[in-house]
Coordinates of C-alpha atoms and ligand atoms in Angstrom, one line a residue:
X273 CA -16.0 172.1 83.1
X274 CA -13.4 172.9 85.9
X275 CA -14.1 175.0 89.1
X276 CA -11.7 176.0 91.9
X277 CA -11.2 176.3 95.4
X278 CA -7.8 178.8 96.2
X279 CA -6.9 178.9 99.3
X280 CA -4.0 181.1 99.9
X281 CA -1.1 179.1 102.5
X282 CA -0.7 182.2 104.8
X283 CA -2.4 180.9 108.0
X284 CA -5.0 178.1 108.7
X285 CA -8.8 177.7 107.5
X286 CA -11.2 179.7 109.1
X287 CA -14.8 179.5 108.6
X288 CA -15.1 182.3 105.2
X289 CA -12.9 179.4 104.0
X290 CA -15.0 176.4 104.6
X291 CA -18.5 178.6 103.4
X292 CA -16.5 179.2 100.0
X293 CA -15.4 175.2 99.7
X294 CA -19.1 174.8 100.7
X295 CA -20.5 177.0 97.8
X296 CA -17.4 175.8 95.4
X297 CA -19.0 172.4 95.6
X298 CA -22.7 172.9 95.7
X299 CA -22.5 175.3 92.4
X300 CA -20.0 172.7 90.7
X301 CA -22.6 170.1 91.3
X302 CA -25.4 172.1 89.9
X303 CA -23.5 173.0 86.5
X304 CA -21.8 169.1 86.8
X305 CA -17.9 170.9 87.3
X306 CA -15.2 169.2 88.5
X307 CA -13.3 170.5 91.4
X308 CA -9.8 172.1 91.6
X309 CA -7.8 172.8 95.1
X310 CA -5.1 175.2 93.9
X311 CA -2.9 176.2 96.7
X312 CA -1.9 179.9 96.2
X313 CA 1.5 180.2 97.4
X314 CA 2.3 183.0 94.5
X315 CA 3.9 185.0 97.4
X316 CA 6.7 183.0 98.7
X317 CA 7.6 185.6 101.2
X318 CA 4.3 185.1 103.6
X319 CA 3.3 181.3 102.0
X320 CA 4.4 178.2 105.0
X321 CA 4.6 174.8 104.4
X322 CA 2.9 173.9 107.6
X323 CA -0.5 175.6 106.1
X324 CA -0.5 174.3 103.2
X325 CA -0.6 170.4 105.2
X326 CA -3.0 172.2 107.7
X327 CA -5.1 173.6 104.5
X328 CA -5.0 170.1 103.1
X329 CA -5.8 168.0 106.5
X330 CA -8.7 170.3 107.6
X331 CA -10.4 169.8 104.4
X332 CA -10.1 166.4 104.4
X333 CA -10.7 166.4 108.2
X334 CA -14.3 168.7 107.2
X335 CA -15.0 166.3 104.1
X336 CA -14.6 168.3 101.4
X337 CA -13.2 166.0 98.4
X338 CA -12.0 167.7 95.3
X339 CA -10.8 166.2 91.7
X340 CA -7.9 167.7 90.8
X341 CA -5.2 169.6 92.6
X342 CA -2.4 172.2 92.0
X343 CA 0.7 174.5 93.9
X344 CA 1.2 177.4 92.4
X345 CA 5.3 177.7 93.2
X346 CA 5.2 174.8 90.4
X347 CA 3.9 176.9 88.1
X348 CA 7.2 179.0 87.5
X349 CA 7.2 178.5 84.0
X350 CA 3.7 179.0 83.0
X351 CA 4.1 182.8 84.8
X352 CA 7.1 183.2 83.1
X353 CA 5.8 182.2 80.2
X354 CA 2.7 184.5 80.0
X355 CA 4.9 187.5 80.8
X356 CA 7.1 187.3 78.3
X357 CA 4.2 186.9 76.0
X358 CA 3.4 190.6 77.4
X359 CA 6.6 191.9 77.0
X360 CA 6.4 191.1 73.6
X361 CA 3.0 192.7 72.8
X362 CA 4.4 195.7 74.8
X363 CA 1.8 195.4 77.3
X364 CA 3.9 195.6 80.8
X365 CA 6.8 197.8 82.2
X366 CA 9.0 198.2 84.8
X367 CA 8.5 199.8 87.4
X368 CA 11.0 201.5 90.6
X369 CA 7.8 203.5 92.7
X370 CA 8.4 202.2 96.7
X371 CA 5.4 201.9 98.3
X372 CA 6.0 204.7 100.2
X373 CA 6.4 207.1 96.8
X374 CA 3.1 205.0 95.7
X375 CA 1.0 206.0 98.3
X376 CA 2.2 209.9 98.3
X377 CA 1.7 210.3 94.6
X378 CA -1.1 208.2 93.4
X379 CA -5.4 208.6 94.5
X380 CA -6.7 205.9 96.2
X381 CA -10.3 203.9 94.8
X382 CA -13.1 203.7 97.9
X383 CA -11.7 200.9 98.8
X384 CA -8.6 202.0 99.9
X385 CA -6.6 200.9 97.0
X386 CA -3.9 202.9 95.0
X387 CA -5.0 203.8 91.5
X388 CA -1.6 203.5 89.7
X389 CA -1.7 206.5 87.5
X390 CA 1.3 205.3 85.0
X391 CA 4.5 207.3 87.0
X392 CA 7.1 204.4 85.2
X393 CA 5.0 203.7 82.1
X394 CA 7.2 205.7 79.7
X395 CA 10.0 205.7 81.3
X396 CA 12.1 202.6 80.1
X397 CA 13.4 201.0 82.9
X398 CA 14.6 197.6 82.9
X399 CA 13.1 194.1 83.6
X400 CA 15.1 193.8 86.3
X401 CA 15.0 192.1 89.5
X402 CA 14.3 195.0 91.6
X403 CA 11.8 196.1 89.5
X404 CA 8.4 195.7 89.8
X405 CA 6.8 194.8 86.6
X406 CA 3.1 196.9 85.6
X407 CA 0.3 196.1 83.2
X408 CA -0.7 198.2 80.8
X409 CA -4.3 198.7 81.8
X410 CA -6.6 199.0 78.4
X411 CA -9.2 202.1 79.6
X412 CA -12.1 200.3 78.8
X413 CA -15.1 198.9 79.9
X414 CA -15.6 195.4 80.8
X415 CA -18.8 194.3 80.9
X416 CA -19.8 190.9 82.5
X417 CA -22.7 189.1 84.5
X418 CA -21.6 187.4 87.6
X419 CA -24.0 184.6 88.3
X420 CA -25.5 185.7 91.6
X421 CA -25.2 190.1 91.6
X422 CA -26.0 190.5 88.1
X423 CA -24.4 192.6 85.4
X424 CA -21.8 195.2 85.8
X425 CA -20.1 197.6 83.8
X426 CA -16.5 198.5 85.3
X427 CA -13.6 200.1 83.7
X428 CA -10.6 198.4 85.8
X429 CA -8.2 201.6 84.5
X430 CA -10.3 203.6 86.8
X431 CA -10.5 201.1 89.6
X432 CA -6.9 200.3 89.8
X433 CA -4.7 202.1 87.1
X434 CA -1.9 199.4 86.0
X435 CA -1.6 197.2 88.4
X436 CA 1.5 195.0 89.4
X437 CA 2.2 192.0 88.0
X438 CA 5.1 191.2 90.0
X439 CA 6.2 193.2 92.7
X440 CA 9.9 194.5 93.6
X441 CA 10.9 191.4 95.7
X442 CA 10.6 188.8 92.8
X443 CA 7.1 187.2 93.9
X444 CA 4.1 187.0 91.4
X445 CA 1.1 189.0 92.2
X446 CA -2.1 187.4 93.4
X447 CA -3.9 189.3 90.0
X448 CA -1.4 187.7 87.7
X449 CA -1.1 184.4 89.0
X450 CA -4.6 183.8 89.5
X451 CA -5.8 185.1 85.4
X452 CA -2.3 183.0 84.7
X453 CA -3.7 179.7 86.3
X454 CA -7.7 180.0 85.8
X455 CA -6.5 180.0 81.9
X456 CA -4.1 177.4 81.7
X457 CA -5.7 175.2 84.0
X458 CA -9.1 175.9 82.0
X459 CA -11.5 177.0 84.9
X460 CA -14.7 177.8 83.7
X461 CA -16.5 178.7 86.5
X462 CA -14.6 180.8 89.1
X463 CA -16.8 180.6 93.1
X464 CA -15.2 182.6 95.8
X465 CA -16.1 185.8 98.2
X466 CA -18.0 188.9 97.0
X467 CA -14.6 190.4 98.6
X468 CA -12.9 189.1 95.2
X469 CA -15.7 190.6 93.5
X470 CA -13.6 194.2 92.7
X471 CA -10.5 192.2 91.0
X472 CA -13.0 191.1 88.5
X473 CA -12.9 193.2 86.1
X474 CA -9.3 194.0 86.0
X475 CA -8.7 190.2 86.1
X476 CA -11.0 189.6 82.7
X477 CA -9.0 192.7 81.0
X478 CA -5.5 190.6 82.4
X479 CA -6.9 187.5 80.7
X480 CA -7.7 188.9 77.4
X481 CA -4.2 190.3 77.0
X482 CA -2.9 186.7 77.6
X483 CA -4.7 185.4 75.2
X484 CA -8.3 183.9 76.2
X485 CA -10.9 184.4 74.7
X486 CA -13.8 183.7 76.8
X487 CA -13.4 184.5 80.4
X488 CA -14.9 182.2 83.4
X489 CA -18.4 182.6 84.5
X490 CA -18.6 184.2 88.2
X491 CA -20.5 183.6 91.4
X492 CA -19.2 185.7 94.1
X493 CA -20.9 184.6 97.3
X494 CA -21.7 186.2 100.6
X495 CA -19.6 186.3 103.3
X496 CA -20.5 185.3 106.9
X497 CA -20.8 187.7 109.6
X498 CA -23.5 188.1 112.0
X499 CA -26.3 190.7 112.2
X500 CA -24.0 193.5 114.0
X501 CA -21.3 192.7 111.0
X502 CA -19.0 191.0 113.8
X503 CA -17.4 188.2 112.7
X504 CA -18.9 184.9 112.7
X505 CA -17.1 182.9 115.3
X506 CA -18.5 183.0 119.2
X507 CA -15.2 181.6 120.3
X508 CA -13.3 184.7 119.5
X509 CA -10.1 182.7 121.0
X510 CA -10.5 180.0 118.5
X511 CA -10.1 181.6 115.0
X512 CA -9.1 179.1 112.9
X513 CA -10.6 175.3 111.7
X514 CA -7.7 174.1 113.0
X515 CA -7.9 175.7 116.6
X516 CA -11.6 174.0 116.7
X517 CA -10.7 171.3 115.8
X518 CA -7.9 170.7 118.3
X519 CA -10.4 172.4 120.8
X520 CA -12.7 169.1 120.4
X521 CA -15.1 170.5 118.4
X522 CA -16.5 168.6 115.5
X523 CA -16.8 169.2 111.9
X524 CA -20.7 168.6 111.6
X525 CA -21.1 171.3 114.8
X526 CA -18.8 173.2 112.8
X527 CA -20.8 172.8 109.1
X528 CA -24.2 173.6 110.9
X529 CA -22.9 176.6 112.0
X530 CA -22.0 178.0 109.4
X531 CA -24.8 176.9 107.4
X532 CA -26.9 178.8 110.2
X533 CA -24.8 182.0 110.4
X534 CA -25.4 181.9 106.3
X535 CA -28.8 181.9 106.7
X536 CA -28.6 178.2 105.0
X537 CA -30.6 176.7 107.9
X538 CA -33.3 178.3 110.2
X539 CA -31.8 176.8 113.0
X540 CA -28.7 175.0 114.1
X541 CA -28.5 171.1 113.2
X542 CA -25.1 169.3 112.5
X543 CA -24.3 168.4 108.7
X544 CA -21.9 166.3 107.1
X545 CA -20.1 168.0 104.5
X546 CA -22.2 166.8 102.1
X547 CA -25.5 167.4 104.0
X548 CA -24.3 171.0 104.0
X549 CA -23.3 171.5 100.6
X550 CA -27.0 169.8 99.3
X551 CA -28.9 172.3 101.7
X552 CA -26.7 175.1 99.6
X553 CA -27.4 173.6 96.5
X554 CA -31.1 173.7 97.5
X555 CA -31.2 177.2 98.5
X556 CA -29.2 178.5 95.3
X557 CA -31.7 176.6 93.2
X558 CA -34.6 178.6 94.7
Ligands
LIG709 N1 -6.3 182.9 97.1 C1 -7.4 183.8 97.2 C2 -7.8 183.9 98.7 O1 -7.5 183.0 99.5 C3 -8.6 183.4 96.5 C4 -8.4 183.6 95.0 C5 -9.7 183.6 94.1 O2 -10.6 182.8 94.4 O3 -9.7 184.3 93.1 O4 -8.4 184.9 99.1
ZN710 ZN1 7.0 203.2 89.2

């Protein structure tokens, strides 16, 4: 069994980051999973080398170790692949909507998010490159259990409409590359933030038109903040791992922190990597 840890290469690590590794390797110890880093660089546009060797380093530098790793610009083929495999069971269309026209015509979820009512679905208009390229959103209900919340009933039609696949400057959406990748690279178990937690759903429905037929078990973990809902950091100047880290701080002051803004530990101590992760696994196995 495979997990996954997906850190997207648009900035540094922050702390949300490190409490996800954290989680992603106490839950793949407790149902014996293997580890995957998969670097999500599907959007080329905001994706920088210089994170993706920061993302790298600063785990290493924190301690996290991991079995198996992966870049998702070298997966070209796979998402080229999969959408023609769509194209050919009619499930995806082109699309010419701007943003702007997207916002002005379509309703919006509570979340903020445009629920893509279908404007281009019958209209015909080529795969081309300055189209964006829609899925066919079954209307259906999608039940699954996520590991943690419990069990939920969500019809992703009415959360999101079709969503975009690929978008009108060429680059793979996170929704697509992510179903794309957890099926090829057979991840099982999928750990990340209960922010992720709405793309479920739609991301099971995605997954089943590909192909697969039993989707990943879930966990979506809590995020840190502290009691006012601020976020977690006290050194509002240094955001990042990386800025702490170059600030002198180390990664076990770092680790107990977290563990204590979590609510892992009562009170601050420092932890290894691996001290933290076992205090996780001992809490999730309450
Ligand atoms: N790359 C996403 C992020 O950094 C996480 C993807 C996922 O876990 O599904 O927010
Ligand atoms: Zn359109």
């Amino acid at each position: 069994m495979f997990t996954r840890f997906a850190p997207s290469p648009t900035g540094f690590l922050h702390r949300g980051h490190v409490l996800s590794a954290l989680y992603v390797t106490a839950i793949a110890q407790k149902f014996g999973a293997k580890i995957r880093l998969r670097i999500e660089d599907h959007d080329q546009s905001r994706a920088r080398p210089a994170y993706i060797d920061g993302i790298r380093e600063d785990l290493e530098w924190l301690g996290f170790s991991w079995d198996a790793e992966s870049i998702q610009s070298e997966n070209q083929e796979r998402y080229i692949h999969f959408l023609k495999l769509l194209q050919e069971k009619n499930l995806v269309y082109a699309c010419d909507c701007s943003r702007k026209f997207t916002f002005e015509t379509n309703p919006q979820n509570a979340d903020g998010e445009i629920i893509y009512q279908g404007h281009c679905r019958n209209r015909k208009l080529p795969f081309s490159k300055e189209n964006s390229v829609r899925f066919k959103t079954p209307d259906e209900i999608i039940k699954w259990d996520d590991l943690r919340l419990g069990h939920f009933l969500e019809n992703p039609k009415q959360q999101c409409g079709d969503f975009a696949l690929k978008d009108r400057l060429g680059q793979w959406t996170y929704q697509f590359a992510v179903v794309a990748d957890d099926f090829e690279e057979d991840i099982d178990l999928v750990v990340r933030g209960e922010d992720l937690r709405v793309s479920t759903a739609r991301q099971i429905a995605l997954s089943q038109a590909l192909g697969r037929k039993t989707p990943p078990l879930f966990f979506h973990h809590p995020l840190i903040s502290d009691p006012t809902g601020k976020k977690l950091s006290k050194r509002d100047h240094v955001a990042s791992i990386r800025g702490e880290r170059d600030a002198g701080i180390s990664p076990e002051t770092i680790l107990g922190e977290i563990c204590t803004a979590a609510d892992i530990l009562p009170q601050f101590q420092p932890l290894s990597f691996e001290e933290a992760a076992k205090k996780l696994g001992i809490v999730l196995n309450e």
